[in-house]
mmCIF file of C-alpha atoms in Angstrom:
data_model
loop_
_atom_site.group_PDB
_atom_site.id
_atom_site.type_symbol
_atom_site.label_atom_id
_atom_site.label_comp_id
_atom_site.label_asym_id
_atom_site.label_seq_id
_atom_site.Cartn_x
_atom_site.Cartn_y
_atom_site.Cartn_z
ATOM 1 C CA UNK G 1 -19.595 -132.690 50.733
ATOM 2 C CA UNK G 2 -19.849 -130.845 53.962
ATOM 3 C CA UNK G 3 -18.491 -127.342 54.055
ATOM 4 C CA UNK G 4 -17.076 -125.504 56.774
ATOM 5 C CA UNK G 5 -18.445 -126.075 60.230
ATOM 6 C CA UNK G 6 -18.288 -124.125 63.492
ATOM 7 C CA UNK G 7 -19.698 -125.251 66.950
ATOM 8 C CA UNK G 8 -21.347 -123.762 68.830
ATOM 9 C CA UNK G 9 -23.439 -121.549 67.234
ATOM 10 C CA UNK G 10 -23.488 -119.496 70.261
ATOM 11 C CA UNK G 11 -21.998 -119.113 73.329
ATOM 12 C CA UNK G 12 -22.547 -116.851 76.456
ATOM 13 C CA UNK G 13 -19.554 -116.301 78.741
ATOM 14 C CA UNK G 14 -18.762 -113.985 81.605
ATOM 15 C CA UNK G 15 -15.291 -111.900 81.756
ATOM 16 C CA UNK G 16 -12.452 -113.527 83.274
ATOM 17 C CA UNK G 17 -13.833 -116.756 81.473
ATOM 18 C CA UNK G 18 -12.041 -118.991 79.022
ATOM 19 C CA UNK G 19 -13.948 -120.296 75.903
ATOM 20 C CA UNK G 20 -12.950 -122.872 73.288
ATOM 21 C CA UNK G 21 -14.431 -122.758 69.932
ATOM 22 C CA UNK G 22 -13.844 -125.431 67.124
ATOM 23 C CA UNK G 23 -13.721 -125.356 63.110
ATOM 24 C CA UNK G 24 -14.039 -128.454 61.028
ATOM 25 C CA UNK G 25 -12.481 -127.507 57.401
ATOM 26 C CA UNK G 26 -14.157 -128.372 54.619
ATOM 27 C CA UNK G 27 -13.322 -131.808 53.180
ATOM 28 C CA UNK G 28 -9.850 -132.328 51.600
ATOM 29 C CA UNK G 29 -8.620 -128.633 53.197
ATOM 30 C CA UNK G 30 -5.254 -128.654 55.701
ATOM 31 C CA UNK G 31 -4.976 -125.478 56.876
ATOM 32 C CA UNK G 32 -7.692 -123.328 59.214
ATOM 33 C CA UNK G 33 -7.627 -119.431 59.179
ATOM 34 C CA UNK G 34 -9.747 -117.890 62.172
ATOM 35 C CA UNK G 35 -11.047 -114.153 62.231
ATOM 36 C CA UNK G 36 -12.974 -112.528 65.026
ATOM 37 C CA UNK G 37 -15.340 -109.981 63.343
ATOM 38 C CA UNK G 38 -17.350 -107.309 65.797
ATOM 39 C CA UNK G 39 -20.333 -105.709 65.627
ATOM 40 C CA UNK G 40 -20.484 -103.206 62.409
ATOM 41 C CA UNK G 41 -16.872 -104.209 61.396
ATOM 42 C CA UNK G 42 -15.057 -106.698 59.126
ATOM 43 C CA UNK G 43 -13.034 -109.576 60.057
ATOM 44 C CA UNK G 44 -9.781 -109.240 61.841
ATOM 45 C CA UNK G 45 -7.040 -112.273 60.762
ATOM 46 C CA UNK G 46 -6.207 -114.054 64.141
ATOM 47 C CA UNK G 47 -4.132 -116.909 63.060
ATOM 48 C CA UNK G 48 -3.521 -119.498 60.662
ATOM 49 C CA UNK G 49 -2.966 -123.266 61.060
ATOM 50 C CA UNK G 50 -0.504 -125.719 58.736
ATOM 51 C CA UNK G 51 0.510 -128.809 59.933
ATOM 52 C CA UNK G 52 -0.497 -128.241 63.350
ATOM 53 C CA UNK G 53 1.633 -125.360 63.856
ATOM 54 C CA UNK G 54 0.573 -121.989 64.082
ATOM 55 C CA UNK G 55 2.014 -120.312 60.649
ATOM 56 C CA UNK G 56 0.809 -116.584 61.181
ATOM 57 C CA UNK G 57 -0.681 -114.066 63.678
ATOM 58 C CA UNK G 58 -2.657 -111.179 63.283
ATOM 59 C CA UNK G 59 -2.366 -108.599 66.141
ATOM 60 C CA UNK G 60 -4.249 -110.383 69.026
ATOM 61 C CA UNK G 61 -2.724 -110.838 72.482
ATOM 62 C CA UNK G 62 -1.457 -114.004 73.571
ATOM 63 C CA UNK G 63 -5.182 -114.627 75.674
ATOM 64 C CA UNK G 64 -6.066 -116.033 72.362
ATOM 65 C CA UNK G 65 -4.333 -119.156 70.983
ATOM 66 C CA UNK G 66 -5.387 -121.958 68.899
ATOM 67 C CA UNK G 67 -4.954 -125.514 67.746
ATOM 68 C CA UNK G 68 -5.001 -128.342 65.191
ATOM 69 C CA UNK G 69 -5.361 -131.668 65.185
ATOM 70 C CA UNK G 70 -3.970 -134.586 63.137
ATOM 71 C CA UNK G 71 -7.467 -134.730 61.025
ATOM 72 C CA UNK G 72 -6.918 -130.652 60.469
ATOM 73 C CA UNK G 73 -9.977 -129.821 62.367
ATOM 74 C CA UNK G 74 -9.051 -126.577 64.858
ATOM 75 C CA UNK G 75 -9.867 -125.241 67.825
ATOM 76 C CA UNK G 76 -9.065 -121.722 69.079
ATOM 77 C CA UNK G 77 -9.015 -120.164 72.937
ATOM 78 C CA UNK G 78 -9.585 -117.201 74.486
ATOM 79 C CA UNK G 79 -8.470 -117.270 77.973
ATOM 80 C CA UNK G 80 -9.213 -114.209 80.333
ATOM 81 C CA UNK G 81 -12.744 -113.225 78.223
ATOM 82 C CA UNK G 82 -13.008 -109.469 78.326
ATOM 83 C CA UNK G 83 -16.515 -107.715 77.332
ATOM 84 C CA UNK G 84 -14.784 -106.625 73.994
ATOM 85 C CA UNK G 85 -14.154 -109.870 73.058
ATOM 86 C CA UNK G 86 -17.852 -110.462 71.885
ATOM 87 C CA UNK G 87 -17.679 -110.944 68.133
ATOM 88 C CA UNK G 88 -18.439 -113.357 65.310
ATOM 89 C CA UNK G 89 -15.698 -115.824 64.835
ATOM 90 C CA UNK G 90 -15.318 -117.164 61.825
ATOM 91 C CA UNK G 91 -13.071 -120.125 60.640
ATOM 92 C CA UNK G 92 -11.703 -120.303 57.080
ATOM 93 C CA UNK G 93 -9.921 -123.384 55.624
ATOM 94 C CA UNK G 94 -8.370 -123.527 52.099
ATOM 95 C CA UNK G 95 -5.700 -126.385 51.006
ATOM 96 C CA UNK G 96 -2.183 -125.213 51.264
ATOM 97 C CA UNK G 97 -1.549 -126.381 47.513
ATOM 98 C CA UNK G 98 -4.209 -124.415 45.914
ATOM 99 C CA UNK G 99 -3.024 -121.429 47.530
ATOM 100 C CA UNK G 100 -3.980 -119.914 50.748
ATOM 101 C CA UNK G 101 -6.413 -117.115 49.567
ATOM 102 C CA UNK G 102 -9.161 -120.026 47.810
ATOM 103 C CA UNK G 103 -10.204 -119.889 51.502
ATOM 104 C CA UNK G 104 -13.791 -121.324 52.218
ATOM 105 C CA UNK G 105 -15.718 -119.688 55.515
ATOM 106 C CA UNK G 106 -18.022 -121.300 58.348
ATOM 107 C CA UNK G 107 -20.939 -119.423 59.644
ATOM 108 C CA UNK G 108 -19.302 -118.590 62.443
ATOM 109 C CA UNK G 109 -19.743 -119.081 66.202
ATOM 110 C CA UNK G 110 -21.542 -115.714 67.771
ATOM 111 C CA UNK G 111 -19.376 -115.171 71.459
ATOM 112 C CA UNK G 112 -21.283 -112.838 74.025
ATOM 113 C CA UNK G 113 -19.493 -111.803 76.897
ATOM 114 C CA UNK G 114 -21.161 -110.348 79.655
ATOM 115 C CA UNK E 1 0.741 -100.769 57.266
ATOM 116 C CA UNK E 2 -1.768 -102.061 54.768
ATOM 117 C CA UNK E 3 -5.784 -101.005 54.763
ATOM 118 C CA UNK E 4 -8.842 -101.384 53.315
ATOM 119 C CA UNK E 5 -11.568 -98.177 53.008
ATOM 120 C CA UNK E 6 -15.072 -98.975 52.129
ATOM 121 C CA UNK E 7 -16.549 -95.093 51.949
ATOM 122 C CA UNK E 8 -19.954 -96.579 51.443
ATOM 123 C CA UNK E 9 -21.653 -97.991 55.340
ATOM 124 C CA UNK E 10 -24.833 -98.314 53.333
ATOM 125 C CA UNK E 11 -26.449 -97.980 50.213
ATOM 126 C CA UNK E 12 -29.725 -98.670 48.950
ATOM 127 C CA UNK E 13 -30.668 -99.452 45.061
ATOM 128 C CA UNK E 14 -34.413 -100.242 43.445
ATOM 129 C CA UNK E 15 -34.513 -104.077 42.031
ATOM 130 C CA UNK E 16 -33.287 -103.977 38.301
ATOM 131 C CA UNK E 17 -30.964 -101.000 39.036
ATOM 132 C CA UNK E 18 -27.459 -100.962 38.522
ATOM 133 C CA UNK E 19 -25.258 -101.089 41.389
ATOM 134 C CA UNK E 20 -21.242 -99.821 42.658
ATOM 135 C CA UNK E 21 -19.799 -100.360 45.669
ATOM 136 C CA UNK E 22 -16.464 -98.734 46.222
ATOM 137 C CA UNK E 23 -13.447 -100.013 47.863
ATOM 138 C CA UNK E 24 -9.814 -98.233 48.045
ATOM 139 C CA UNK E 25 -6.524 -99.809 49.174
ATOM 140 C CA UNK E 26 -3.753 -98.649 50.740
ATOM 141 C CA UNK E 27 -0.399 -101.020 50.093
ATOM 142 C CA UNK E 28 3.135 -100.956 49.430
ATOM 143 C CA UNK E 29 2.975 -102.850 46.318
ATOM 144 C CA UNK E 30 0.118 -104.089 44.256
ATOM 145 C CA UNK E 31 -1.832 -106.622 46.687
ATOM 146 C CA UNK E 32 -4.113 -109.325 45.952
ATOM 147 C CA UNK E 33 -7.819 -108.094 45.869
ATOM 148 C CA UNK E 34 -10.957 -109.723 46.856
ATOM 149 C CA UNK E 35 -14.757 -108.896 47.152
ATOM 150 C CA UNK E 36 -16.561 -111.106 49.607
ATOM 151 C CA UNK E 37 -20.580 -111.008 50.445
ATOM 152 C CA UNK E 38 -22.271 -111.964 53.961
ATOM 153 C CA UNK E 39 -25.478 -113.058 54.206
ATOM 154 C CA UNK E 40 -27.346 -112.757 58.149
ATOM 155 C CA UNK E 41 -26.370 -116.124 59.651
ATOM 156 C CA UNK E 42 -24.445 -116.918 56.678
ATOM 157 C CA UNK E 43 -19.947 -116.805 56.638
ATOM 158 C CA UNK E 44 -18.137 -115.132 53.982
ATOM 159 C CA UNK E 45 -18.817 -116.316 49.995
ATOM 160 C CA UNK E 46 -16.184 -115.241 47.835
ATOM 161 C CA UNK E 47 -17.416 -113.176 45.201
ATOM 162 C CA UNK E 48 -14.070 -112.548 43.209
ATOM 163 C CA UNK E 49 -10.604 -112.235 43.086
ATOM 164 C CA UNK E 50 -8.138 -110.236 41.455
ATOM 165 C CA UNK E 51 -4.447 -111.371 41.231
ATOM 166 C CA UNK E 52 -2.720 -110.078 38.327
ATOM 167 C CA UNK E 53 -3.591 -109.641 34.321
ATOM 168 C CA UNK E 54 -6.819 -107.906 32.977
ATOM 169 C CA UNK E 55 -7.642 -105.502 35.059
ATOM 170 C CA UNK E 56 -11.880 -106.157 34.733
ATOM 171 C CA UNK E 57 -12.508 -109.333 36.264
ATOM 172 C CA UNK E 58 -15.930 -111.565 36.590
ATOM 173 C CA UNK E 59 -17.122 -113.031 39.432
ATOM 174 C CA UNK E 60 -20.443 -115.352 40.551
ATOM 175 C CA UNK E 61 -23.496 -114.124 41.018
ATOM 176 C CA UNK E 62 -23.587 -111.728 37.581
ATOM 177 C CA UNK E 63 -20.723 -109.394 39.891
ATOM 178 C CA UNK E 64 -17.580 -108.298 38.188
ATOM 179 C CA UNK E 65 -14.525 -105.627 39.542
ATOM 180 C CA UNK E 66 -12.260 -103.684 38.123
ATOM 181 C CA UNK E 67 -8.591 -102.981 39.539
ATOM 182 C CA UNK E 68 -7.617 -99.172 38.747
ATOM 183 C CA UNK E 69 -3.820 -99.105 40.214
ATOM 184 C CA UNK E 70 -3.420 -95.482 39.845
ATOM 185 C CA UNK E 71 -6.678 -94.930 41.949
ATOM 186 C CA UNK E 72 -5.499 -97.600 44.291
ATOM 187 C CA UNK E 73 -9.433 -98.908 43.716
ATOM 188 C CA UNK E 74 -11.729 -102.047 43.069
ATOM 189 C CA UNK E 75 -15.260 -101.235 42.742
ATOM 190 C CA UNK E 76 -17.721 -103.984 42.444
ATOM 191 C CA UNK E 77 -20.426 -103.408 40.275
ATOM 192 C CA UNK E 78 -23.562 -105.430 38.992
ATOM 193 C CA UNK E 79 -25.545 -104.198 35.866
ATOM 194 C CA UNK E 80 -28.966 -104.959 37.506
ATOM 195 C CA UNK E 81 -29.641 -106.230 41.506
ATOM 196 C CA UNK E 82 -32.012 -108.599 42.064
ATOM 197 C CA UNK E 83 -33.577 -108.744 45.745
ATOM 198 C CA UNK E 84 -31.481 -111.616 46.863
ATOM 199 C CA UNK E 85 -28.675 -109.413 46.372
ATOM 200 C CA UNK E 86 -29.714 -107.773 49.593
ATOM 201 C CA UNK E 87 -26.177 -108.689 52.170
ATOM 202 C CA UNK E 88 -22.877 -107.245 53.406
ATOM 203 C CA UNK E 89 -20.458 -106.939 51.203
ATOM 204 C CA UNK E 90 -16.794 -106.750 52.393
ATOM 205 C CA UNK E 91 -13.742 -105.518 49.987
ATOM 206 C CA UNK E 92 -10.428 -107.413 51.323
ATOM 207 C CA UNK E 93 -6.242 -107.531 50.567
ATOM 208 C CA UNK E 94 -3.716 -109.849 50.601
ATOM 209 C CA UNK E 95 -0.055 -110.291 50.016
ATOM 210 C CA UNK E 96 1.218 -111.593 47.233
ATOM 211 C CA UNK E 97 2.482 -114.971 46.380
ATOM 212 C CA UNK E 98 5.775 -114.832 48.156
ATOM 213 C CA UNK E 99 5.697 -112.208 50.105
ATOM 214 C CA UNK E 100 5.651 -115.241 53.237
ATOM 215 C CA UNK E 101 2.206 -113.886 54.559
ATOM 216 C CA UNK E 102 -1.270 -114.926 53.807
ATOM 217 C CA UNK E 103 -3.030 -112.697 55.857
ATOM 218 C CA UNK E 104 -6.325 -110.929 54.839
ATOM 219 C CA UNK E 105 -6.979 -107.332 55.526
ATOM 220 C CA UNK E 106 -10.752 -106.539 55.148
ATOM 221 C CA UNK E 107 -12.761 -103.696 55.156
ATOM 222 C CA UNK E 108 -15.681 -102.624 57.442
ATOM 223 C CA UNK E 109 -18.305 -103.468 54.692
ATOM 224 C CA UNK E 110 -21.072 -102.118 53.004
ATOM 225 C CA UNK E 111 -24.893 -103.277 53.156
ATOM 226 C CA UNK E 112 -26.627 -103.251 50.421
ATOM 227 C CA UNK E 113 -30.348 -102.649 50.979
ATOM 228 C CA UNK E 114 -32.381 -104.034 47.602
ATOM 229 C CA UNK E 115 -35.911 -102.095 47.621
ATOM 230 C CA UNK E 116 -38.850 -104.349 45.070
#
């Protein structure tokens, strides 16, 4: 049973860029949490995906927006890359019904913006 | 606004030792609490999790936490670290059931340096 999965791995972008970065869930999961964590800090809540809607946002501009598909896999944006938008992003699913804190992480996709 | 304080950027322990990592809260009401560990190249394992009821609860990995709610606190401990231990630990809140939000506030972390 394959866990989480993020692609890429990493990614090197220059500002004024956009990037798209996707999140598998693990198996049986229907919603997809994403959190950008920088250097020396802990991860920030971006958004969270039910049912192909976007059910909550953290405190990120509007640059960054997201998206799942029918088969709950998610992709999220960031449009307009500025250099402090390097970070870990990490992906989180979890199954509504179990309750949205059993949340299960990728390893992340490491963003570089030069 | 909630937050999470982690006092501790890095601490270091012998192998065998016993270890705490402290972790204060700041909330309007009595959040859900979590302790999560990251290993290099690795995401976020969930450690343990604290929603209501006894206040000393057990976790993988031979961790356990304890919820004080009149020191806003939930320190991780572990009676004895073994070198695989070694990893960034991150303390973390949530809202209740019901509350309509599921969002996780973390804290900045705390490595954990294991010397043999």
């Amino acid at each position: 049973d394959a866990g989480v999965t993020q692609s890429p791995t990493h990614l090197i972008k220059t500002r004024g860029q956009q990037v798209t970065l996707r999140c598998s869930p693990k198996s049986g999961h229907d919603t997809v949490s994403w959190y950008q964590q920088a250097l020396g800090q802990g991860p920030q809540f971006i958004f969270q995906y039910y049912e192909e809607e976007e059910r909550q946002r953290g405190n990120f501009p509007d640059r960054f927006s997201g998206h799942q598909f029918p088969n709950y896999s998610s992709e999220l944006n960031v449009n307009a890359l500025l250099l402090g938008d390097s970070a870990l992003y990490l992906c989180a699913s979890s199954l509504r019904a179990s309750g949205p804190y059993e949340q299960y992480f990728g390893p992340g996709t490491r963003l570089t913006v030069t | 606004a909630q937050s999470v304080t982690q006092p501790d950027i890095h601490i270091t322990v012998s192998e065998g030792a016993s270890l705490e990592l402290r972790c204060n809260y700041s909330y309007g009401a009595t959040p859900y609490l979590f302790w999560y560990v990251q290993s290099p190249g690795q995401g976020l394992q969930l450690l343990l999790k604290y929603f209501s009821g006894d206040t000393l609860v057990q976790g993988i990995k031979g961790f356990e936490a304890e919820f004080k709610r009149s020191q806003s606190s939930f320190n991780l401990r572990k009676p004895s670290v073994h070198w695989s231990d070694a990893a960034e630990y991150f303390c973390a809140v949530g809202p209740p059931s019901g509350a309509g939000s599921y969002q996780l506030t973390f804290g900045k972390g705390t490595k954990l340096s294991v010397i043999p």
